[in-house]
């Protein structure tokens, strides 16, 4: 508390005081390294580069924040749900760190007003805010350390926006999301039960594999066929988000299958025949933003050194 008061007085005369106070309203403390927070909100579409020619964006911070967020949320979930099985804990954590939830959290705390992106970016209406949220967590970790980062997530995120018990009961239909995505992009998705076995407590277990255009996309295990399919679909959605080579291979197979079909079938209408349309990551509903504490125009973004 005393340190924040001292920082407040010192920053009253700083040339970037508006940026410091902007982040203070979100964080509850003043940043030490302002640039790392600014970089956390730079989408790659801005195409900024350092004097050495290296790209300046939030992708590396997003990678770091994803790992830190998983660890902290896992810790919180583990301590809150004593005696619960590993599968329950994993599913609950997944519901919290999934892109849909992170997008909403970014809007709730006002990050959506601060993210800088090129207007042409197609990511604007999908998962950009959730990625920025992860990068922001990475920035807090680098600037303040693990304990302060955990305190921020507990006090500013969980306490205000997440009901753990309600979240744990929320049904996430990953299979439906994957099927909706496949229908939109006209690709074939199949689920195959590949193994059935008994666990160490003599409970029946099922393992399902999901394939996209015949390509293995993920496997899932559960105490029912439905649960194993949901877990397999979740793995496939995660792979579609993170693996560009996998998405490119799906496009290639889709084009091959369509070409083979045209040798025996009537030609498809022009709007359906092309496989060139790039596959979008299957994502999420977007929540309208409430008024945020500050906007991207409130902060200046000088030349920075990549994190």
PDB file of C-alpha atoms in Angstrom:
ATOM      1  CA  UNK A   1       0.000   0.000   0.000  1.00  0.00           C
ATOM      2  CA  UNK A   2       2.757   2.457   0.975  1.00  0.00           C
ATOM      3  CA  UNK A   3       4.702   1.550  -2.130  1.00  0.00           C
ATOM      4  CA  UNK A   4       1.685   2.318  -4.326  1.00  0.00           C
ATOM      5  CA  UNK A   5       1.349   5.749  -2.701  1.00  0.00           C
ATOM      6  CA  UNK A   6       5.023   6.506  -3.306  1.00  0.00           C
ATOM      7  CA  UNK A   7       4.722   5.338  -6.921  1.00  0.00           C
ATOM      8  CA  UNK A   8       1.610   7.460  -7.381  1.00  0.00           C
ATOM      9  CA  UNK A   9       3.420  10.630  -6.299  1.00  0.00           C
ATOM     10  CA  UNK A  10       6.478   9.809  -8.409  1.00  0.00           C
ATOM     11  CA  UNK A  11       4.430   9.083 -11.519  1.00  0.00           C
ATOM     12  CA  UNK A  12       2.414  12.303 -11.328  1.00  0.00           C
ATOM     13  CA  UNK A  13       5.296  13.973 -13.134  1.00  0.00           C
ATOM     14  CA  UNK A  14       6.171  11.130 -15.521  1.00  0.00           C
ATOM     15  CA  UNK A  15       5.677  11.802 -19.240  1.00  0.00           C
ATOM     16  CA  UNK A  16       3.684   8.559 -19.561  1.00  0.00           C
ATOM     17  CA  UNK A  17       1.656   9.020 -16.401  1.00  0.00           C
ATOM     18  CA  UNK A  18      -1.634   8.376 -18.246  1.00  0.00           C
ATOM     19  CA  UNK A  19      -0.417   4.930 -19.286  1.00  0.00           C
ATOM     20  CA  UNK A  20       0.747   4.091 -15.763  1.00  0.00           C
ATOM     21  CA  UNK A  21      -2.562   5.143 -14.219  1.00  0.00           C
ATOM     22  CA  UNK A  22      -4.481   3.313 -16.940  1.00  0.00           C
ATOM     23  CA  UNK A  23      -2.808   0.014 -16.052  1.00  0.00           C
ATOM     24  CA  UNK A  24      -3.091   0.788 -12.337  1.00  0.00           C
ATOM     25  CA  UNK A  25      -6.889   0.852 -12.666  1.00  0.00           C
ATOM     26  CA  UNK A  26      -6.778  -2.673 -14.082  1.00  0.00           C
ATOM     27  CA  UNK A  27      -3.991  -4.163 -11.973  1.00  0.00           C
ATOM     28  CA  UNK A  28      -4.444  -2.494  -8.593  1.00  0.00           C
ATOM     29  CA  UNK A  29      -0.730  -1.654  -8.550  1.00  0.00           C
ATOM     30  CA  UNK A  30       1.636   0.432 -10.672  1.00  0.00           C
ATOM     31  CA  UNK A  31       3.753  -1.351 -13.299  1.00  0.00           C
ATOM     32  CA  UNK A  32       7.520  -1.309 -12.900  1.00  0.00           C
ATOM     33  CA  UNK A  33       8.165  -2.023 -16.579  1.00  0.00           C
ATOM     34  CA  UNK A  34       5.494  -0.238 -18.602  1.00  0.00           C
ATOM     35  CA  UNK A  35       6.768  -1.517 -21.947  1.00  0.00           C
ATOM     36  CA  UNK A  36       6.109  -5.162 -21.182  1.00  0.00           C
ATOM     37  CA  UNK A  37       2.403  -4.408 -20.584  1.00  0.00           C
ATOM     38  CA  UNK A  38       2.207  -2.338 -23.756  1.00  0.00           C
ATOM     39  CA  UNK A  39       3.761  -5.158 -25.744  1.00  0.00           C
ATOM     40  CA  UNK A  40       1.252  -7.606 -24.251  1.00  0.00           C
ATOM     41  CA  UNK A  41      -1.469  -5.645 -26.038  1.00  0.00           C
ATOM     42  CA  UNK A  42       0.204  -5.474 -29.457  1.00  0.00           C
ATOM     43  CA  UNK A  43      -1.412  -7.889 -31.894  1.00  0.00           C
ATOM     44  CA  UNK A  44       0.862  -9.293 -34.587  1.00  0.00           C
ATOM     45  CA  UNK A  45      -1.249  -7.602 -37.283  1.00  0.00           C
ATOM     46  CA  UNK A  46       0.331  -4.259 -36.341  1.00  0.00           C
ATOM     47  CA  UNK A  47       3.545  -5.522 -38.024  1.00  0.00           C
ATOM     48  CA  UNK A  48       5.764  -3.422 -35.743  1.00  0.00           C
ATOM     49  CA  UNK A  49       9.495  -4.141 -35.716  1.00  0.00           C
ATOM     50  CA  UNK A  50      12.402  -3.140 -33.537  1.00  0.00           C
ATOM     51  CA  UNK A  51      15.434  -1.267 -34.818  1.00  0.00           C
ATOM     52  CA  UNK A  52      17.077  -4.677 -35.288  1.00  0.00           C
ATOM     53  CA  UNK A  53      14.166  -5.778 -37.489  1.00  0.00           C
ATOM     54  CA  UNK A  54      12.643  -8.198 -34.966  1.00  0.00           C
ATOM     55  CA  UNK A  55       8.831  -8.313 -34.767  1.00  0.00           C
ATOM     56  CA  UNK A  56       7.248  -6.589 -31.764  1.00  0.00           C
ATOM     57  CA  UNK A  57       3.996  -8.264 -30.731  1.00  0.00           C
ATOM     58  CA  UNK A  58       2.442 -10.233 -27.892  1.00  0.00           C
ATOM     59  CA  UNK A  59       2.922 -13.795 -29.176  1.00  0.00           C
ATOM     60  CA  UNK A  60       5.865 -14.707 -26.918  1.00  0.00           C
ATOM     61  CA  UNK A  61       4.123 -13.181 -23.912  1.00  0.00           C
ATOM     62  CA  UNK A  62       0.992 -15.129 -24.830  1.00  0.00           C
ATOM     63  CA  UNK A  63       3.008 -18.366 -24.746  1.00  0.00           C
ATOM     64  CA  UNK A  64       4.385 -17.497 -21.307  1.00  0.00           C
ATOM     65  CA  UNK A  65       1.039 -16.308 -19.958  1.00  0.00           C
ATOM     66  CA  UNK A  66      -0.693 -19.489 -21.099  1.00  0.00           C
ATOM     67  CA  UNK A  67       1.705 -21.598 -19.017  1.00  0.00           C
ATOM     68  CA  UNK A  68       1.487 -19.317 -15.962  1.00  0.00           C
ATOM     69  CA  UNK A  69      -2.307 -19.152 -16.159  1.00  0.00           C
ATOM     70  CA  UNK A  70      -2.586 -22.948 -16.392  1.00  0.00           C
ATOM     71  CA  UNK A  71      -0.401 -23.354 -13.299  1.00  0.00           C
ATOM     72  CA  UNK A  72      -2.223 -20.750 -11.193  1.00  0.00           C
ATOM     73  CA  UNK A  73      -5.724 -21.848 -12.194  1.00  0.00           C
ATOM     74  CA  UNK A  74      -4.730 -25.472 -11.581  1.00  0.00           C
ATOM     75  CA  UNK A  75      -3.526 -24.524  -8.088  1.00  0.00           C
ATOM     76  CA  UNK A  76      -6.754 -22.649  -7.305  1.00  0.00           C
ATOM     77  CA  UNK A  77      -8.994 -25.445  -8.627  1.00  0.00           C
ATOM     78  CA  UNK A  78      -7.000 -28.145  -6.785  1.00  0.00           C
ATOM     79  CA  UNK A  79      -7.337 -26.375  -3.433  1.00  0.00           C
ATOM     80  CA  UNK A  80     -10.995 -25.466  -3.902  1.00  0.00           C
ATOM     81  CA  UNK A  81     -12.232 -28.956  -4.835  1.00  0.00           C
ATOM     82  CA  UNK A  82     -10.744 -31.287  -2.225  1.00  0.00           C
ATOM     83  CA  UNK A  83     -11.074 -34.979  -3.010  1.00  0.00           C
ATOM     84  CA  UNK A  84     -12.242 -34.515  -6.595  1.00  0.00           C
ATOM     85  CA  UNK A  85     -10.850 -36.759  -9.333  1.00  0.00           C
ATOM     86  CA  UNK A  86      -8.149 -35.635 -11.725  1.00  0.00           C
ATOM     87  CA  UNK A  87     -10.584 -35.683 -14.650  1.00  0.00           C
ATOM     88  CA  UNK A  88     -12.979 -33.319 -12.869  1.00  0.00           C
ATOM     89  CA  UNK A  89     -10.145 -30.935 -11.984  1.00  0.00           C
ATOM     90  CA  UNK A  90      -8.812 -30.961 -15.545  1.00  0.00           C
ATOM     91  CA  UNK A  91     -12.240 -30.278 -17.045  1.00  0.00           C
ATOM     92  CA  UNK A  92     -12.919 -27.436 -14.609  1.00  0.00           C
ATOM     93  CA  UNK A  93      -9.593 -25.803 -15.374  1.00  0.00           C
ATOM     94  CA  UNK A  94     -10.257 -26.195 -19.110  1.00  0.00           C
ATOM     95  CA  UNK A  95     -13.569 -24.351 -18.771  1.00  0.00           C
ATOM     96  CA  UNK A  96     -11.775 -21.419 -17.145  1.00  0.00           C
ATOM     97  CA  UNK A  97      -8.791 -21.142 -19.498  1.00  0.00           C
ATOM     98  CA  UNK A  98     -10.717 -21.814 -22.715  1.00  0.00           C
ATOM     99  CA  UNK A  99     -10.738 -19.005 -25.270  1.00  0.00           C
ATOM    100  CA  UNK A 100     -14.400 -18.107 -24.790  1.00  0.00           C
ATOM    101  CA  UNK A 101     -13.915 -17.469 -21.064  1.00  0.00           C
ATOM    102  CA  UNK A 102     -10.669 -15.539 -21.544  1.00  0.00           C
ATOM    103  CA  UNK A 103     -12.284 -13.345 -24.197  1.00  0.00           C
ATOM    104  CA  UNK A 104     -15.046 -12.402 -21.779  1.00  0.00           C
ATOM    105  CA  UNK A 105     -12.580 -11.750 -18.962  1.00  0.00           C
ATOM    106  CA  UNK A 106     -10.521  -9.482 -21.220  1.00  0.00           C
ATOM    107  CA  UNK A 107     -13.657  -7.455 -21.949  1.00  0.00           C
ATOM    108  CA  UNK A 108     -14.658  -7.376 -18.279  1.00  0.00           C
ATOM    109  CA  UNK A 109     -11.379  -5.798 -17.147  1.00  0.00           C
ATOM    110  CA  UNK A 110     -11.139  -3.469 -20.144  1.00  0.00           C
ATOM    111  CA  UNK A 111      -8.292  -4.999 -22.146  1.00  0.00           C
ATOM    112  CA  UNK A 112     -10.407  -4.988 -25.309  1.00  0.00           C
ATOM    113  CA  UNK A 113     -10.180  -1.178 -25.340  1.00  0.00           C
ATOM    114  CA  UNK A 114      -6.385  -1.286 -25.159  1.00  0.00           C
ATOM    115  CA  UNK A 115      -5.443  -3.955 -27.699  1.00  0.00           C
ATOM    116  CA  UNK A 116      -3.723  -2.501 -30.760  1.00  0.00           C
ATOM    117  CA  UNK A 117      -4.349  -4.290 -34.051  1.00  0.00           C
ATOM    118  CA  UNK A 118      -4.583  -3.581 -37.774  1.00  0.00           C
ATOM    119  CA  UNK A 119      -8.158  -2.963 -38.876  1.00  0.00           C
ATOM    120  CA  UNK A 120      -7.740  -5.611 -41.583  1.00  0.00           C
ATOM    121  CA  UNK A 121      -7.099  -8.295 -38.963  1.00  0.00           C
ATOM    122  CA  UNK A 122      -9.673 -11.074 -39.231  1.00  0.00           C
ATOM    123  CA  UNK A 123      -8.848 -12.100 -35.656  1.00  0.00           C
ATOM    124  CA  UNK A 124     -10.602  -9.029 -34.237  1.00  0.00           C
ATOM    125  CA  UNK A 125     -13.924 -10.797 -33.801  1.00  0.00           C
ATOM    126  CA  UNK A 126     -12.603 -14.167 -32.684  1.00  0.00           C
ATOM    127  CA  UNK A 127      -9.870 -14.840 -30.137  1.00  0.00           C
ATOM    128  CA  UNK A 128      -7.616 -11.783 -30.129  1.00  0.00           C
ATOM    129  CA  UNK A 129      -8.790 -10.527 -26.730  1.00  0.00           C
ATOM    130  CA  UNK A 130      -8.299 -13.915 -25.071  1.00  0.00           C
ATOM    131  CA  UNK A 131      -4.771 -14.090 -26.467  1.00  0.00           C
ATOM    132  CA  UNK A 132      -4.094 -10.585 -25.156  1.00  0.00           C
ATOM    133  CA  UNK A 133      -5.366 -11.647 -21.731  1.00  0.00           C
ATOM    134  CA  UNK A 134      -2.824 -14.489 -21.643  1.00  0.00           C
ATOM    135  CA  UNK A 135      -0.072 -12.122 -22.784  1.00  0.00           C
ATOM    136  CA  UNK A 136      -1.113  -9.679 -20.049  1.00  0.00           C
ATOM    137  CA  UNK A 137      -0.713 -12.445 -17.458  1.00  0.00           C
ATOM    138  CA  UNK A 138       2.749 -13.112 -18.885  1.00  0.00           C
ATOM    139  CA  UNK A 139       3.575  -9.415 -18.522  1.00  0.00           C
ATOM    140  CA  UNK A 140       2.495  -9.383 -14.868  1.00  0.00           C
ATOM    141  CA  UNK A 141       4.664 -12.435 -14.200  1.00  0.00           C
ATOM    142  CA  UNK A 142       7.739 -10.845 -15.797  1.00  0.00           C
ATOM    143  CA  UNK A 143       7.165  -7.498 -14.114  1.00  0.00           C
ATOM    144  CA  UNK A 144       6.074  -8.578 -10.635  1.00  0.00           C
ATOM    145  CA  UNK A 145       6.773 -12.292 -10.206  1.00  0.00           C
ATOM    146  CA  UNK A 146       4.623 -15.369  -9.642  1.00  0.00           C
ATOM    147  CA  UNK A 147       3.138 -14.423  -6.259  1.00  0.00           C
ATOM    148  CA  UNK A 148       1.873 -11.011  -7.387  1.00  0.00           C
ATOM    149  CA  UNK A 149       0.550 -12.597 -10.579  1.00  0.00           C
ATOM    150  CA  UNK A 150      -1.350 -15.215  -8.554  1.00  0.00           C
ATOM    151  CA  UNK A 151      -2.708 -12.487  -6.287  1.00  0.00           C
ATOM    152  CA  UNK A 152      -4.007 -10.563  -9.311  1.00  0.00           C
ATOM    153  CA  UNK A 153      -5.778 -13.645 -10.698  1.00  0.00           C
ATOM    154  CA  UNK A 154      -7.302 -14.515  -7.325  1.00  0.00           C
ATOM    155  CA  UNK A 155      -8.387 -11.007  -6.294  1.00  0.00           C
ATOM    156  CA  UNK A 156      -9.114  -9.270  -9.603  1.00  0.00           C
ATOM    157  CA  UNK A 157     -10.347 -12.202 -11.685  1.00  0.00           C
ATOM    158  CA  UNK A 158     -11.729 -15.062  -9.596  1.00  0.00           C
ATOM    159  CA  UNK A 159     -13.155 -12.977  -6.777  1.00  0.00           C
ATOM    160  CA  UNK A 160     -14.995 -10.636  -9.150  1.00  0.00           C
ATOM    161  CA  UNK A 161     -15.839 -12.658 -12.242  1.00  0.00           C
ATOM    162  CA  UNK A 162     -15.597 -16.433 -11.693  1.00  0.00           C
ATOM    163  CA  UNK A 163     -17.876 -18.633  -9.584  1.00  0.00           C
ATOM    164  CA  UNK A 164     -15.855 -21.839  -9.345  1.00  0.00           C
ATOM    165  CA  UNK A 165     -18.731 -24.061  -8.247  1.00  0.00           C
ATOM    166  CA  UNK A 166     -20.988 -22.766 -11.011  1.00  0.00           C
ATOM    167  CA  UNK A 167     -18.187 -23.016 -13.554  1.00  0.00           C
ATOM    168  CA  UNK A 168     -17.499 -26.650 -12.639  1.00  0.00           C
ATOM    169  CA  UNK A 169     -21.139 -27.542 -13.398  1.00  0.00           C
ATOM    170  CA  UNK A 170     -21.174 -25.738 -16.743  1.00  0.00           C
ATOM    171  CA  UNK A 171     -21.577 -28.077 -19.691  1.00  0.00           C
ATOM    172  CA  UNK A 172     -19.100 -27.473 -22.494  1.00  0.00           C
ATOM    173  CA  UNK A 173     -20.157 -29.202 -25.694  1.00  0.00           C
ATOM    174  CA  UNK A 174     -16.840 -29.400 -27.526  1.00  0.00           C
ATOM    175  CA  UNK A 175     -18.233 -32.002 -29.927  1.00  0.00           C
ATOM    176  CA  UNK A 176     -20.963 -29.620 -31.090  1.00  0.00           C
ATOM    177  CA  UNK A 177     -18.439 -26.817 -31.557  1.00  0.00           C
ATOM    178  CA  UNK A 178     -16.237 -29.067 -33.688  1.00  0.00           C
ATOM    179  CA  UNK A 179     -19.170 -30.283 -35.797  1.00  0.00           C
ATOM    180  CA  UNK A 180     -20.401 -26.712 -36.332  1.00  0.00           C
ATOM    181  CA  UNK A 181     -16.904 -25.739 -37.470  1.00  0.00           C
ATOM    182  CA  UNK A 182     -16.713 -28.734 -39.835  1.00  0.00           C
ATOM    183  CA  UNK A 183     -20.076 -27.883 -41.393  1.00  0.00           C
ATOM    184  CA  UNK A 184     -19.049 -24.267 -41.894  1.00  0.00           C
ATOM    185  CA  UNK A 185     -15.845 -25.273 -43.696  1.00  0.00           C
ATOM    186  CA  UNK A 186     -17.305 -28.359 -45.408  1.00  0.00           C
ATOM    187  CA  UNK A 187     -14.821 -30.831 -43.969  1.00  0.00           C
ATOM    188  CA  UNK A 188     -15.554 -34.349 -42.760  1.00  0.00           C
ATOM    189  CA  UNK A 189     -15.289 -35.140 -39.044  1.00  0.00           C
ATOM    190  CA  UNK A 190     -15.648 -38.644 -37.587  1.00  0.00           C
ATOM    191  CA  UNK A 191     -15.480 -40.145 -34.089  1.00  0.00           C
ATOM    192  CA  UNK A 192     -14.229 -43.705 -33.599  1.00  0.00           C
ATOM    193  CA  UNK A 193     -14.156 -45.748 -30.398  1.00  0.00           C
ATOM    194  CA  UNK A 194     -10.640 -47.190 -30.443  1.00  0.00           C
ATOM    195  CA  UNK A 195     -10.385 -48.834 -27.010  1.00  0.00           C
ATOM    196  CA  UNK A 196     -12.487 -49.947 -24.061  1.00  0.00           C
ATOM    197  CA  UNK A 197     -10.838 -50.980 -20.789  1.00  0.00           C
ATOM    198  CA  UNK A 198     -11.154 -51.118 -16.994  1.00  0.00           C
ATOM    199  CA  UNK A 199      -9.383 -48.653 -14.690  1.00  0.00           C
ATOM    200  CA  UNK A 200      -7.641 -49.499 -11.403  1.00  0.00           C
ATOM    201  CA  UNK A 201     -10.949 -49.108  -9.514  1.00  0.00           C
ATOM    202  CA  UNK A 202     -12.717 -51.525 -11.880  1.00  0.00           C
ATOM    203  CA  UNK A 203     -14.644 -48.769 -13.684  1.00  0.00           C
ATOM    204  CA  UNK A 204     -15.254 -49.071 -17.449  1.00  0.00           C
ATOM    205  CA  UNK A 205     -13.251 -46.584 -19.536  1.00  0.00           C
ATOM    206  CA  UNK A 206     -13.601 -45.557 -23.168  1.00  0.00           C
ATOM    207  CA  UNK A 207     -11.097 -44.018 -25.566  1.00  0.00           C
ATOM    208  CA  UNK A 208     -12.239 -42.200 -28.709  1.00  0.00           C
ATOM    209  CA  UNK A 209     -10.277 -40.787 -31.626  1.00  0.00           C
ATOM    210  CA  UNK A 210     -11.573 -37.912 -33.740  1.00  0.00           C
ATOM    211  CA  UNK A 211     -10.475 -37.579 -37.360  1.00  0.00           C
ATOM    212  CA  UNK A 212     -10.784 -34.575 -39.674  1.00  0.00           C
ATOM    213  CA  UNK A 213     -10.712 -35.486 -43.376  1.00  0.00           C
ATOM    214  CA  UNK A 214      -9.302 -38.827 -42.203  1.00  0.00           C
ATOM    215  CA  UNK A 215      -6.448 -37.133 -40.338  1.00  0.00           C
ATOM    216  CA  UNK A 216      -6.070 -38.002 -36.608  1.00  0.00           C
ATOM    217  CA  UNK A 217      -6.934 -34.830 -34.695  1.00  0.00           C
ATOM    218  CA  UNK A 218      -7.167 -35.900 -31.062  1.00  0.00           C
ATOM    219  CA  UNK A 219      -7.955 -38.690 -28.624  1.00  0.00           C
ATOM    220  CA  UNK A 220     -10.002 -38.564 -25.453  1.00  0.00           C
ATOM    221  CA  UNK A 221     -10.673 -40.892 -22.540  1.00  0.00           C
ATOM    222  CA  UNK A 222     -13.732 -40.925 -20.297  1.00  0.00           C
ATOM    223  CA  UNK A 223     -16.067 -42.990 -18.131  1.00  0.00           C
ATOM    224  CA  UNK A 224     -18.636 -42.967 -20.942  1.00  0.00           C
ATOM    225  CA  UNK A 225     -18.488 -42.867 -24.736  1.00  0.00           C
ATOM    226  CA  UNK A 226     -19.970 -39.372 -24.634  1.00  0.00           C
ATOM    227  CA  UNK A 227     -17.296 -38.098 -22.241  1.00  0.00           C
ATOM    228  CA  UNK A 228     -14.503 -39.623 -24.323  1.00  0.00           C
ATOM    229  CA  UNK A 229     -15.916 -37.964 -27.461  1.00  0.00           C
ATOM    230  CA  UNK A 230     -16.100 -34.598 -25.708  1.00  0.00           C
ATOM    231  CA  UNK A 231     -12.488 -34.885 -24.564  1.00  0.00           C
ATOM    232  CA  UNK A 232     -11.340 -35.944 -28.034  1.00  0.00           C
ATOM    233  CA  UNK A 233     -13.191 -32.999 -29.599  1.00  0.00           C
ATOM    234  CA  UNK A 234     -11.587 -30.647 -27.084  1.00  0.00           C
ATOM    235  CA  UNK A 235      -8.130 -31.888 -28.092  1.00  0.00           C
ATOM    236  CA  UNK A 236      -8.995 -31.417 -31.767  1.00  0.00           C
ATOM    237  CA  UNK A 237     -10.183 -27.841 -31.190  1.00  0.00           C
ATOM    238  CA  UNK A 238      -6.991 -27.060 -29.316  1.00  0.00           C
ATOM    239  CA  UNK A 239      -4.904 -28.497 -32.151  1.00  0.00           C
ATOM    240  CA  UNK A 240      -6.820 -26.471 -34.731  1.00  0.00           C
ATOM    241  CA  UNK A 241      -6.046 -23.324 -32.777  1.00  0.00           C
ATOM    242  CA  UNK A 242      -2.337 -23.918 -32.308  1.00  0.00           C
ATOM    243  CA  UNK A 243      -1.105 -26.042 -35.232  1.00  0.00           C
ATOM    244  CA  UNK A 244      -1.006 -24.191 -38.565  1.00  0.00           C
ATOM    245  CA  UNK A 245       0.671 -27.129 -40.323  1.00  0.00           C
ATOM    246  CA  UNK A 246      -2.206 -29.378 -39.229  1.00  0.00           C
ATOM    247  CA  UNK A 247      -4.761 -26.937 -40.650  1.00  0.00           C
ATOM    248  CA  UNK A 248      -2.827 -26.723 -43.915  1.00  0.00           C
ATOM    249  CA  UNK A 249      -2.831 -30.526 -44.203  1.00  0.00           C
ATOM    250  CA  UNK A 250      -6.612 -30.559 -43.681  1.00  0.00           C
ATOM    251  CA  UNK A 251      -6.985 -28.060 -46.523  1.00  0.00           C
ATOM    252  CA  UNK A 252      -4.804 -30.217 -48.765  1.00  0.00           C
ATOM    253  CA  UNK A 253      -6.834 -33.355 -48.020  1.00  0.00           C
ATOM    254  CA  UNK A 254     -10.090 -31.463 -48.478  1.00  0.00           C
ATOM    255  CA  UNK A 255      -8.943 -30.296 -51.924  1.00  0.00           C
ATOM    256  CA  UNK A 256      -7.908 -33.852 -52.870  1.00  0.00           C
ATOM    257  CA  UNK A 257     -11.261 -35.300 -51.811  1.00  0.00           C
ATOM    258  CA  UNK A 258     -13.180 -32.597 -53.671  1.00  0.00           C
ATOM    259  CA  UNK A 259     -11.094 -33.148 -56.796  1.00  0.00           C
ATOM    260  CA  UNK A 260     -11.765 -36.884 -56.640  1.00  0.00           C
ATOM    261  CA  UNK A 261     -15.479 -36.246 -56.227  1.00  0.00           C
ATOM    262  CA  UNK A 262     -15.643 -34.063 -59.341  1.00  0.00           C
ATOM    263  CA  UNK A 263     -14.470 -36.964 -61.524  1.00  0.00           C
ATOM    264  CA  UNK A 264     -17.716 -38.843 -60.835  1.00  0.00           C
ATOM    265  CA  UNK A 265     -20.197 -36.195 -59.709  1.00  0.00           C
ATOM    266  CA  UNK A 266     -21.787 -33.138 -61.241  1.00  0.00           C
ATOM    267  CA  UNK A 267     -19.585 -30.033 -61.006  1.00  0.00           C
ATOM    268  CA  UNK A 268     -20.188 -28.114 -57.804  1.00  0.00           C
ATOM    269  CA  UNK A 269     -21.420 -24.511 -57.952  1.00  0.00           C
ATOM    270  CA  UNK A 270     -18.585 -22.008 -58.103  1.00  0.00           C
ATOM    271  CA  UNK A 271     -19.145 -20.878 -54.534  1.00  0.00           C
ATOM    272  CA  UNK A 272     -18.666 -24.397 -53.186  1.00  0.00           C
ATOM    273  CA  UNK A 273     -16.014 -25.867 -55.451  1.00  0.00           C
ATOM    274  CA  UNK A 274     -13.026 -23.975 -54.091  1.00  0.00           C
ATOM    275  CA  UNK A 275     -10.995 -25.349 -51.222  1.00  0.00           C
ATOM    276  CA  UNK A 276      -8.761 -22.312 -51.155  1.00  0.00           C
ATOM    277  CA  UNK A 277     -10.675 -20.578 -48.396  1.00  0.00           C
ATOM    278  CA  UNK A 278      -8.434 -20.761 -45.356  1.00  0.00           C
ATOM    279  CA  UNK A 279      -9.673 -22.596 -42.292  1.00  0.00           C
ATOM    280  CA  UNK A 280     -10.579 -20.381 -39.393  1.00  0.00           C
ATOM    281  CA  UNK A 281     -10.044 -21.513 -35.834  1.00  0.00           C
ATOM    282  CA  UNK A 282     -13.388 -22.637 -34.338  1.00  0.00           C
ATOM    283  CA  UNK A 283     -14.207 -19.901 -31.840  1.00  0.00           C
ATOM    284  CA  UNK A 284     -16.486 -18.480 -29.666  1.00  0.00           C
ATOM    285  CA  UNK A 285     -19.161 -16.079 -28.929  1.00  0.00           C
ATOM    286  CA  UNK A 286     -18.102 -12.483 -28.393  1.00  0.00           C
ATOM    287  CA  UNK A 287     -19.444 -10.454 -25.509  1.00  0.00           C
ATOM    288  CA  UNK A 288     -20.197  -6.788 -26.065  1.00  0.00           C
ATOM    289  CA  UNK A 289     -17.773  -4.591 -24.134  1.00  0.00           C
ATOM    290  CA  UNK A 290     -18.921  -2.454 -21.251  1.00  0.00           C
ATOM    291  CA  UNK A 291     -17.293   0.899 -20.784  1.00  0.00           C
ATOM    292  CA  UNK A 292     -13.633   0.251 -19.969  1.00  0.00           C
ATOM    293  CA  UNK A 293     -11.476   2.259 -17.568  1.00  0.00           C
ATOM    294  CA  UNK A 294      -9.280   3.507 -20.405  1.00  0.00           C
ATOM    295  CA  UNK A 295      -8.692   3.093 -24.116  1.00  0.00           C
ATOM    296  CA  UNK A 296      -5.788   2.423 -26.445  1.00  0.00           C
ATOM    297  CA  UNK A 297      -5.657   6.128 -27.215  1.00  0.00           C
ATOM    298  CA  UNK A 298      -4.841   6.828 -23.554  1.00  0.00           C
ATOM    299  CA  UNK A 299      -1.501   5.017 -23.808  1.00  0.00           C
ATOM    300  CA  UNK A 300       1.455   5.756 -26.029  1.00  0.00           C
ATOM    301  CA  UNK A 301       3.402   2.870 -27.515  1.00  0.00           C
ATOM    302  CA  UNK A 302       7.002   3.941 -28.155  1.00  0.00           C
ATOM    303  CA  UNK A 303       9.623   1.799 -29.844  1.00  0.00           C
ATOM    304  CA  UNK A 304      10.229  -1.250 -27.716  1.00  0.00           C
ATOM    305  CA  UNK A 305      12.582  -4.118 -27.357  1.00  0.00           C
ATOM    306  CA  UNK A 306      10.857  -7.482 -27.912  1.00  0.00           C
ATOM    307  CA  UNK A 307      10.297  -9.533 -24.775  1.00  0.00           C
TER     308      UNK A 307
END
